[in-house]
Coordinates of N, CA and C in Angstrom, one line a residue:
X1 N 57.4 14.8 151.7 CA 56.3 15.3 152.5 C 55.4 16.1 151.6
X2 N 54.1 15.9 151.7 CA 53.1 16.6 150.9 C 53.1 18.1 151.3
X3 N 53.0 19.0 150.3 CA 53.2 20.4 150.5 C 51.9 21.2 150.3
X4 N 50.7 20.6 150.2 CA 49.5 21.3 150.0 C 48.3 20.6 150.5
X5 N 47.1 21.3 150.5 CA 45.9 20.7 151.0 C 44.7 21.4 150.4
X6 N 43.6 20.8 150.4 CA 42.3 21.4 149.9 C 41.5 21.9 151.0
X7 N 40.8 23.0 150.8 CA 39.9 23.5 151.9 C 38.9 24.4 151.4
X8 N 38.2 25.1 152.3 CA 37.2 26.1 152.0 C 37.4 27.3 152.8
X9 N 37.1 28.5 152.2 CA 37.2 29.7 152.9 C 36.0 29.9 153.8
X10 N 36.3 30.3 155.0 CA 35.2 30.6 156.0 C 34.8 32.0 156.0
X11 N 35.8 32.9 156.1 CA 35.5 34.3 156.1 C 36.6 35.1 156.8
X12 N 36.5 36.4 156.8 CA 37.5 37.3 157.4 C 37.3 37.3 158.9
X13 N 38.4 37.6 159.6 CA 38.4 37.6 161.1 C 39.5 38.6 161.5
X14 N 39.4 39.0 162.7 CA 40.4 39.9 163.3 C 41.0 39.3 164.5
X15 N 42.3 39.0 164.5 CA 43.0 38.4 165.6 C 43.9 39.4 166.3
X16 N 44.0 39.3 167.6 CA 44.8 40.2 168.4 C 46.0 39.3 168.9
X17 N 47.2 39.7 168.3 CA 48.4 39.0 168.6 C 49.5 40.0 169.1
X18 N 50.0 39.8 170.3 CA 51.0 40.7 170.9 C 50.5 42.1 170.9
X19 N 49.2 42.3 171.2 CA 48.6 43.7 171.3 C 48.4 44.3 169.9
X20 N 48.5 43.6 168.8 CA 48.3 44.1 167.5 C 47.0 43.4 166.9
X21 N 46.2 44.2 166.2 CA 45.1 43.7 165.5 C 45.5 43.2 164.1
X22 N 45.4 41.9 163.8 CA 45.9 41.3 162.6 C 44.6 41.0 161.7
X23 N 44.5 41.6 160.5 CA 43.4 41.2 159.6 C 43.7 39.9 159.0
X24 N 42.9 38.9 159.2 CA 43.2 37.6 158.7 C 41.9 36.9 158.1
X25 N 42.2 35.8 157.4 CA 41.2 35.0 156.8 C 41.2 33.6 157.4
X26 N 40.0 33.1 157.8 CA 39.9 31.8 158.4 C 39.5 30.8 157.3
X27 N 40.2 29.6 157.2 CA 39.9 28.6 156.2 C 39.8 27.2 156.9
X28 N 38.9 26.5 156.5 CA 38.8 25.1 157.0 C 39.5 24.2 156.0
X29 N 40.6 23.7 156.4 CA 41.5 22.9 155.4 C 41.4 21.4 155.9
X30 N 41.0 20.5 155.0 CA 41.0 19.1 155.3 C 39.8 18.8 156.2
X31 N 39.8 17.6 156.8 CA 40.7 16.5 156.5 C 40.5 16.0 155.1
X32 N 41.7 15.7 154.4 CA 41.7 15.2 153.1 C 42.1 13.7 153.1
X33 N 41.7 12.9 152.2 CA 42.0 11.5 152.1 C 42.9 11.3 150.8
X34 N 44.0 10.5 151.0 CA 44.8 10.1 149.9 C 44.0 9.1 149.1
X35 N 43.6 9.5 147.9 CA 42.9 8.6 147.0 C 43.8 7.8 146.1
X36 N 44.9 8.4 145.6 CA 45.7 7.6 144.7 C 47.2 8.1 144.9
X37 N 48.1 7.2 144.7 CA 49.5 7.6 144.7 C 50.1 7.4 143.3
X38 N 50.5 8.5 142.7 CA 51.1 8.5 141.4 C 52.6 8.3 141.6
X39 N 53.2 7.3 140.8 CA 54.7 7.0 140.9 C 55.4 7.2 139.6
X40 N 56.7 7.4 139.7 CA 57.5 7.6 138.5 C 57.4 6.4 137.6
X41 N 57.5 5.2 138.2 CA 57.5 3.9 137.4 C 56.3 3.7 136.6
X42 N 55.1 4.1 137.2 CA 53.9 3.8 136.5 C 53.3 5.0 135.8
X43 N 53.4 6.2 136.3 CA 52.8 7.4 135.8 C 53.8 8.4 135.2
X44 N 55.1 8.2 135.4 CA 56.2 9.1 134.9 C 56.3 10.3 135.7
X45 N 55.6 10.4 136.8 CA 55.8 11.5 137.8 C 55.3 11.1 139.2
X46 N 55.7 11.8 140.2 CA 55.4 11.5 141.5 C 54.5 12.5 142.1
X47 N 53.3 12.1 142.6 CA 52.3 13.0 143.1 C 51.3 12.2 144.0
X48 N 50.5 12.9 144.7 CA 49.5 12.3 145.6 C 48.1 13.0 145.2
X49 N 47.1 12.2 145.0 CA 45.8 12.7 144.7 C 45.0 12.7 146.0
X50 N 44.5 13.9 146.3 CA 43.7 14.1 147.6 C 42.3 14.3 147.3
X51 N 41.4 13.8 148.1 CA 40.0 14.0 148.0 C 39.5 14.8 149.2
X52 N 38.5 15.7 148.9 CA 38.0 16.6 150.0 C 36.5 16.6 150.0
X53 N 35.9 16.4 151.1 CA 34.4 16.4 151.3 C 33.8 15.2 150.7
X54 N 33.2 14.4 151.5 CA 32.5 13.2 151.0 C 31.2 13.6 150.2
X55 N 31.1 12.9 149.1 CA 29.9 13.1 148.3 C 28.7 12.2 148.9
X56 N 27.7 12.9 149.4 CA 26.6 12.1 150.0 C 25.7 11.4 149.0
X57 N 25.7 11.9 147.8 CA 24.8 11.3 146.8 C 25.7 10.8 145.6
X58 N 26.3 9.6 145.7 CA 27.2 9.1 144.7 C 26.7 9.1 143.3
X59 N 25.4 9.0 143.1 CA 24.8 9.0 141.8 C 25.1 10.3 141.0
X60 N 25.5 11.3 141.7 CA 25.9 12.6 141.0 C 27.2 12.4 140.2
X61 N 28.0 11.5 140.6 CA 29.2 11.2 139.9 C 29.0 10.3 138.7
X62 N 29.8 10.4 137.7 CA 29.7 9.5 136.5 C 30.3 8.2 136.9
X63 N 30.1 7.2 136.1 CA 30.5 5.8 136.4 C 32.0 5.7 136.5
X64 N 32.8 6.5 135.6 CA 34.2 6.4 135.7 C 34.8 6.8 137.0
X65 N 34.2 7.9 137.6 CA 34.7 8.4 138.8 C 34.2 7.5 140.0
X66 N 33.0 6.9 139.9 CA 32.6 6.0 140.9 C 33.5 4.7 140.9
X67 N 33.8 4.3 139.7 CA 34.7 3.1 139.6 C 36.1 3.4 140.2
X68 N 36.6 4.6 140.0 CA 37.9 5.1 140.6 C 37.9 4.9 142.1
X69 N 36.8 5.4 142.7 CA 36.7 5.3 144.2 C 36.5 3.9 144.7
X70 N 35.6 3.1 143.9 CA 35.4 1.7 144.3 C 36.6 0.9 144.3
X71 N 37.5 1.1 143.3 CA 38.7 0.4 143.1 C 39.6 0.6 144.3
X72 N 39.6 1.8 144.8 CA 40.5 2.2 146.0 C 39.8 1.9 147.3
X73 N 38.5 1.5 147.3 CA 37.7 1.2 148.5 C 37.6 2.4 149.4
X74 N 37.3 3.6 148.7 CA 37.2 4.8 149.4 C 35.9 5.5 149.1
X75 N 35.2 6.1 150.1 CA 34.0 6.8 149.8 C 34.2 7.9 148.8
X76 N 33.2 8.1 147.9 CA 33.3 9.1 146.8 C 33.5 10.5 147.4
X77 N 34.4 11.3 146.8 CA 34.7 12.6 147.3 C 34.2 13.7 146.2
X78 N 33.8 14.8 146.7 CA 33.4 15.9 145.8 C 34.5 16.5 145.0
X79 N 35.7 16.7 145.7 CA 36.8 17.4 145.1 C 38.0 16.6 145.1
X80 N 38.7 16.6 143.9 CA 40.0 15.8 143.8 C 41.1 16.8 143.2
X81 N 42.2 16.8 143.8 CA 43.4 17.6 143.4 C 44.6 16.8 143.6
X82 N 45.6 17.1 142.8 CA 46.9 16.4 142.9 C 48.0 17.4 143.4
X83 N 48.9 16.8 144.2 CA 50.0 17.6 144.8 C 51.3 16.8 144.6
X84 N 52.3 17.5 144.1 CA 53.6 16.8 143.9 C 54.3 16.4 145.2
X85 N 54.9 15.3 145.2 CA 55.6 14.8 146.4 C 56.9 14.2 145.9
X86 N 57.9 13.9 146.8 CA 59.1 13.3 146.4 C 58.9 11.8 146.1
X87 N 59.8 11.3 145.3 CA 59.7 9.9 144.9 C 59.8 8.9 146.1
X88 N 60.5 9.4 147.1 CA 60.7 8.5 148.3 C 59.6 8.7 149.4
X89 N 58.8 9.7 149.2 CA 57.7 10.0 150.2 C 56.7 8.8 150.3
X90 N 56.4 8.4 151.5 CA 55.5 7.2 151.6 C 54.1 7.7 152.1
X91 N 53.2 7.8 151.1 CA 51.9 8.2 151.4 C 51.0 7.1 150.9
X92 N 50.2 6.4 151.7 CA 49.4 5.3 151.4 C 48.0 5.7 151.1
X93 N 47.3 4.9 150.3 CA 45.9 5.2 150.0 C 45.1 5.0 151.3
X94 N 44.2 6.0 151.5 CA 43.4 6.0 152.7 C 44.0 6.9 153.8
X95 N 45.2 7.4 153.7 CA 45.8 8.2 154.7 C 45.1 9.5 154.8
X96 N 45.0 10.0 156.0 CA 44.3 11.3 156.3 C 45.4 12.4 156.4
X97 N 45.1 13.5 155.6 CA 46.0 14.7 155.6 C 45.2 15.8 156.2
X98 N 45.7 16.5 157.3 CA 44.9 17.6 157.9 C 45.8 18.8 158.1
X99 N 45.3 19.6 159.0 CA 46.0 20.9 159.3 C 47.4 20.7 160.0
X100 N 47.7 19.5 160.4 CA 48.9 19.3 161.1 C 50.2 19.4 160.3
X101 N 50.0 19.5 158.9 CA 51.2 19.6 158.1 C 51.7 21.1 158.1
X102 N 50.9 22.0 158.7 CA 51.3 23.4 158.7 C 51.8 23.8 160.1
X103 N 52.6 24.9 160.1 CA 53.0 25.5 161.4 C 52.9 27.0 161.3
X104 N 52.7 27.6 162.5 CA 52.5 29.0 162.6 C 53.9 29.7 162.2
X105 N 53.8 30.7 161.4 CA 55.0 31.4 160.9 C 55.3 31.0 159.5
X106 N 54.8 29.9 158.9 CA 55.0 29.5 157.6 C 54.3 30.4 156.6
X107 N 54.8 30.5 155.4 CA 54.2 31.2 154.3 C 53.6 30.3 153.3
X108 N 52.4 30.6 152.8 CA 51.7 29.8 151.8 C 51.2 30.6 150.7
X109 N 51.0 29.9 149.5 CA 50.3 30.4 148.4 C 48.8 29.8 148.4
X110 N 47.9 30.7 148.1 CA 46.5 30.2 148.1 C 45.8 30.5 146.8
X111 N 45.2 29.4 146.2 CA 44.6 29.5 144.9 C 43.1 29.4 145.1
X112 N 42.4 30.3 144.5 CA 40.9 30.3 144.6 C 40.3 30.9 143.4
X113 N 39.0 30.9 143.3 CA 38.3 31.6 142.2 C 37.6 32.8 142.7
X114 N 37.9 34.0 142.0 CA 37.5 35.2 142.5 C 35.9 35.4 142.4
X115 N 35.3 36.3 143.1 CA 33.9 36.5 143.0 C 33.5 37.0 141.6
X116 N 32.5 36.4 141.0 CA 32.0 36.8 139.7 C 31.1 38.0 139.9
X117 N 31.4 39.1 139.1 CA 30.7 40.4 139.3 C 30.0 40.8 138.0
X118 N 29.9 39.8 137.0 CA 29.2 40.1 135.8 C 29.9 41.1 134.9
X119 N 29.1 41.8 134.0 CA 29.6 42.8 133.1 C 30.0 44.0 133.8
X120 N 31.1 44.6 133.6 CA 31.6 45.8 134.2 C 32.3 46.7 133.2
X121 N 32.2 48.0 133.5 CA 32.8 49.0 132.6 C 34.3 49.2 133.0
X122 N 34.9 50.1 132.2 CA 36.4 50.3 132.4 C 36.7 50.9 133.8
X123 N 35.8 51.7 134.4 CA 36.2 52.3 135.7 C 36.2 51.2 136.8
X124 N 35.3 50.3 136.8 CA 35.2 49.3 137.8 C 36.2 48.2 137.5
X125 N 36.3 47.8 136.2 CA 37.1 46.6 135.8 C 38.6 46.9 135.8
X126 N 39.0 48.1 135.4 CA 40.4 48.4 135.3 C 40.9 49.6 136.1
X127 N 39.9 50.2 136.8 CA 40.3 51.3 137.7 C 40.5 52.6 137.0
X128 N 39.8 52.8 135.8 CA 39.9 54.1 135.1 C 39.5 55.3 136.0
X129 N 40.1 56.4 135.8 CA 39.8 57.6 136.6 C 38.4 58.2 136.2
X130 N 38.1 58.1 134.9 CA 36.8 58.7 134.4 C 37.0 60.2 134.2
X131 N 36.0 60.7 133.5 CA 36.0 62.2 133.2 C 35.4 63.0 134.3
X132 N 35.4 64.3 134.1 CA 34.8 65.2 135.1 C 33.3 65.0 135.2
X133 N 32.8 65.4 136.4 CA 31.3 65.1 136.6 C 30.4 66.3 136.4
X134 N 31.0 67.5 136.1 CA 30.2 68.7 135.9 C 30.7 69.6 134.8
X135 N 30.2 70.8 134.8 CA 30.6 71.8 133.8 C 30.2 71.4 132.4
X136 N 29.1 70.7 132.2 CA 28.7 70.3 130.9 C 29.5 69.2 130.2
X137 N 30.3 68.4 131.1 CA 31.1 67.4 130.5 C 30.2 66.3 129.9
X138 N 30.6 65.8 128.8 CA 29.9 64.7 128.1 C 30.7 63.4 128.3
X139 N 31.7 63.4 129.1 CA 32.5 62.2 129.3 C 32.7 61.9 130.7
X140 N 32.1 60.8 131.2 CA 32.1 60.5 132.6 C 32.8 59.1 132.9
X141 N 32.2 58.0 132.4 CA 32.7 56.7 132.7 C 33.0 55.9 131.4
X142 N 33.0 56.6 130.3 CA 33.3 56.0 129.0 C 34.8 55.5 128.9
X143 N 35.1 54.5 128.1 CA 36.4 54.0 128.0 C 37.4 54.9 127.3
X144 N 36.9 55.8 126.5 CA 37.8 56.8 125.8 C 38.4 56.1 124.5
X145 N 39.5 56.7 124.0 CA 40.1 56.2 122.8 C 40.7 54.8 122.9
X146 N 40.5 54.0 121.9 CA 41.0 52.6 121.9 C 42.0 52.4 120.8
X147 N 42.4 53.5 120.1 CA 43.4 53.3 119.1 C 43.3 54.4 118.0
X148 N 44.3 54.5 117.1 CA 44.2 55.4 116.0 C 43.3 54.9 114.9
X149 N 42.9 55.9 114.0 CA 42.0 55.6 113.0 C 42.7 55.1 111.7
X150 N 43.6 55.9 111.2 CA 44.2 55.6 109.9 C 45.4 54.6 110.1
X151 N 46.1 54.7 111.2 CA 47.2 53.8 111.4 C 47.3 53.4 112.9
X152 N 47.1 52.2 113.2 CA 47.1 51.0 112.4 C 45.7 50.5 111.9
X153 N 44.7 51.3 112.1 CA 43.3 51.0 111.6 C 42.8 49.7 112.2
X154 N 43.2 49.4 113.4 CA 42.7 48.3 114.1 C 42.9 48.5 115.6
X155 N 42.3 47.6 116.4 CA 42.5 47.7 117.9 C 43.5 46.6 118.3
X156 N 44.6 47.0 119.0 CA 45.6 46.1 119.4 C 45.0 45.1 120.4
X157 N 45.6 43.9 120.4 CA 45.2 42.9 121.4 C 45.6 43.3 122.8
X158 N 44.7 43.0 123.8 CA 45.0 43.3 125.1 C 44.6 44.7 125.6
X159 N 44.0 45.5 124.7 CA 43.5 46.8 125.1 C 42.4 46.7 126.2
X160 N 42.5 47.4 127.3 CA 41.5 47.3 128.3 C 40.1 47.8 127.9
X161 N 39.2 46.9 128.0 CA 37.8 47.2 127.5 C 36.8 46.8 128.6
X162 N 35.6 47.3 128.5 CA 34.5 46.7 129.3 C 34.3 45.2 129.1
X163 N 33.9 44.5 130.1 CA 33.6 43.1 129.9 C 33.4 42.4 131.2
X164 N 33.4 41.0 131.1 CA 33.1 40.2 132.3 C 34.2 40.4 133.4
X165 N 33.8 40.6 134.6 CA 34.7 40.8 135.7 C 34.6 39.7 136.8
X166 N 35.7 39.2 137.1 CA 35.8 38.1 138.2 C 35.5 36.7 137.7
X167 N 35.3 35.8 138.6 CA 35.0 34.4 138.2 C 36.2 33.7 137.6
X168 N 37.4 34.1 137.9 CA 38.6 33.5 137.3 C 39.5 33.0 138.4
X169 N 40.4 32.0 138.1 CA 41.3 31.5 139.1 C 42.4 32.5 139.4
X170 N 42.7 32.7 140.7 CA 43.6 33.7 141.1 C 44.5 33.1 142.2
X171 N 45.7 33.5 142.2 CA 46.7 33.0 143.3 C 47.2 34.2 144.1
X172 N 47.1 34.1 145.4 CA 47.7 35.1 146.3 C 48.9 34.4 146.9
X173 N 50.1 35.1 146.8 CA 51.3 34.5 147.2 C 51.8 35.0 148.6
X174 N 52.5 34.2 149.3 CA 53.3 34.6 150.5 C 52.4 35.2 151.6
X175 N 51.3 34.4 152.0 CA 50.5 34.8 153.1 C 51.0 34.1 154.3
X176 N 51.2 34.8 155.4 CA 51.7 34.2 156.6 C 50.6 33.6 157.5
X177 N 50.9 32.4 158.0 CA 50.0 31.7 158.9 C 50.2 32.3 160.3
X178 N 49.1 32.8 160.8 CA 49.2 33.5 162.1 C 48.6 32.7 163.2
X179 N 47.7 31.7 162.9 CA 47.1 30.9 164.0 C 46.6 29.6 163.4
X180 N 46.5 28.6 164.2 CA 46.0 27.3 163.8 C 45.1 26.7 164.8
X181 N 43.9 26.3 164.5 CA 43.0 25.7 165.4 C 42.9 24.2 165.0
X182 N 43.6 23.3 165.6 CA 43.7 21.9 165.2 C 42.4 21.2 165.5
X183 N 41.7 21.6 166.5 CA 40.4 20.9 166.8 C 39.4 21.0 165.7
X184 N 39.4 22.2 165.0 CA 38.4 22.4 164.0 C 39.1 22.4 162.6
X185 N 40.3 22.0 162.5 CA 41.0 22.1 161.2 C 40.9 23.4 160.5
X186 N 41.2 24.5 161.3 CA 41.0 25.8 160.8 C 42.4 26.5 160.8
X187 N 42.6 27.2 159.6 CA 43.9 27.9 159.4 C 43.6 29.3 159.3
X188 N 44.4 30.2 159.9 CA 44.3 31.6 159.8 C 45.5 32.2 159.2
X189 N 45.3 33.0 158.1 CA 46.4 33.6 157.4 C 46.2 35.1 157.4
X190 N 47.3 35.8 157.4 CA 47.3 37.3 157.4 C 47.0 37.8 156.0
X191 N 45.9 38.5 155.9 CA 45.5 39.1 154.6 C 44.3 38.5 154.1
X192 N 44.0 38.8 152.8 CA 42.7 38.3 152.1 C 43.0 37.2 151.2
X193 N 42.0 36.4 151.0 CA 42.0 35.2 150.2 C 41.0 35.3 149.1
X194 N 41.3 34.9 147.8 CA 40.4 35.1 146.7 C 39.1 34.2 146.9
X195 N 38.0 34.7 146.4 CA 36.8 33.9 146.4 C 35.8 34.3 147.5
X196 N 34.6 33.8 147.4 CA 33.5 34.1 148.3 C 33.6 33.1 149.5
X197 N 32.9 33.5 150.6 CA 32.9 32.5 151.7 C 32.2 31.2 151.3
X198 N 32.9 30.1 151.7 CA 32.4 28.8 151.3 C 33.0 28.3 150.0
X199 N 33.9 29.2 149.3 CA 34.5 28.8 148.1 C 35.7 27.9 148.3
X200 N 35.9 27.0 147.3 CA 37.0 26.0 147.4 C 38.3 26.7 147.2
X201 N 39.3 26.4 148.0 CA 40.6 26.9 147.9 C 41.7 25.8 148.0
X202 N 42.9 26.1 147.5 CA 44.0 25.2 147.6 C 45.1 25.9 148.3
X203 N 45.7 25.3 149.4 CA 46.7 26.0 150.1 C 48.0 25.2 149.8
X204 N 49.1 25.9 149.4 CA 50.3 25.3 149.1 C 51.5 26.0 149.8
X205 N 52.3 25.2 150.4 CA 53.5 25.7 151.1 C 54.5 26.3 150.2
X206 N 55.1 27.4 150.6 CA 56.2 28.1 149.8 C 57.6 27.6 150.2
X207 N 57.7 27.1 151.4 CA 59.0 26.7 151.9 C 59.6 27.8 152.7
X208 N 59.0 29.0 152.8 CA 59.5 30.1 153.5 C 58.9 30.1 154.9
X209 N 59.7 30.5 155.9 CA 59.3 30.6 157.3 C 59.6 32.0 157.8
X210 N 58.7 32.5 158.6 CA 59.0 33.8 159.2 C 60.2 33.7 160.2
X211 N 61.2 34.6 160.0 CA 62.4 34.6 160.8 C 62.0 35.0 162.2
X212 N 62.4 34.1 163.2 CA 62.2 34.4 164.6 C 63.2 35.4 165.1
X213 N 62.9 36.1 166.2 CA 63.9 37.1 166.7 C 65.2 36.4 167.1
X214 N 66.3 37.0 166.9 CA 67.6 36.4 167.2 C 67.8 36.3 168.7
X215 N 67.2 37.3 169.4 CA 67.4 37.3 170.9 C 66.0 37.2 171.6
X216 N 66.0 36.4 172.6 CA 64.7 36.3 173.4 C 64.6 37.6 174.2
X217 N 63.4 37.7 174.9 CA 63.2 38.9 175.7 C 64.2 39.0 176.9
X218 N 64.5 37.8 177.5 CA 65.5 37.8 178.6 C 66.9 38.2 178.1
X219 N 67.3 37.6 176.9 CA 68.7 37.9 176.4 C 68.8 39.3 176.0
X220 N 67.7 39.9 175.5 CA 67.7 41.3 175.1 C 67.9 42.2 176.3
X221 N 67.2 41.9 177.4 CA 67.4 42.6 178.7 C 68.8 42.5 179.2
X222 N 69.4 41.3 179.1 CA 70.8 41.1 179.5 C 71.7 41.9 178.7
X223 N 71.5 42.0 177.4 CA 72.3 42.7 176.5 C 72.3 44.2 176.8
X224 N 71.1 44.7 177.1 CA 70.9 46.1 177.4 C 71.7 46.5 178.7
X225 N 71.5 45.6 179.7 CA 72.2 45.8 181.0 C 73.7 45.7 180.9
X226 N 74.2 44.9 180.0 CA 75.6 44.8 179.8 C 76.1 46.0 179.1
X227 N 75.3 46.6 178.2 CA 75.7 47.8 177.5 C 75.8 49.0 178.4
X228 N 75.0 49.0 179.5 CA 75.0 50.1 180.4 C 76.2 50.1 181.3
X229 N 76.8 49.0 181.6 CA 77.9 48.9 182.5 C 79.2 49.4 181.9
X230 N 79.9 50.2 182.6 CA 81.2 50.7 182.0 C 82.2 49.6 181.9
X231 N 83.0 49.6 180.9 CA 84.0 48.6 180.7 C 85.3 49.1 181.3
X232 N 85.9 48.3 182.2 CA 87.2 48.7 182.8 C 88.3 48.6 181.8
X233 N 89.1 49.7 181.8 CA 90.3 49.7 180.9 C 91.4 48.9 181.5
X234 N 92.1 48.2 180.6 CA 93.2 47.4 181.1 C 94.4 48.3 181.4
X235 N 95.1 48.0 182.5 CA 96.3 48.8 182.8 C 97.5 48.5 181.9
X236 N 98.2 49.5 181.6 CA 99.3 49.4 180.7 C 100.5 48.6 181.4

């Protein structure tokens, strides 16, 4: 069974579930089309290539990509991604993958590209505290010392410095699916998702499921009632 799908971030939302306000993110996932099936015999690994969003102007794609879609007799897609599947999983070219592969209570990992924020200093980029703001201080948002002078006489790799912030691939793990709108292929997860609204995301199952309550409401009430009743002692 395929464990992931391609989609787009819609935006943040607030859901009320069991009287609680849940901060969530809405995502439109799929429908995706199976463009190619990779097999162990031919490609040395087992995977499925999915396509997301039809490309309305095929001339934007190069000839190699156009030929790839023409060979499969599928309309050109803007986005292509591969997902691992089992060798025995039967996914045929042209098959539609949508939000039905997910269930409420499952946990997923979401991959996206964070918002690009341009050049940033150490306070914004790394969360530096900064210097005091008054009493004649000459040190406010500067990075401070970056190493010793005489020894080692160089700056070590990985020292936090000002630079480009955001615009990198980022993965948020173990987000719980709190609601599913099958009519609009919309997925709601608890928490925030990397990237701007409209940004491309990849949703991958983790295999974890939220544990349901061991006792239903009725059985809990029966257990409480049973606990209240005195237990008769057996006669000797």
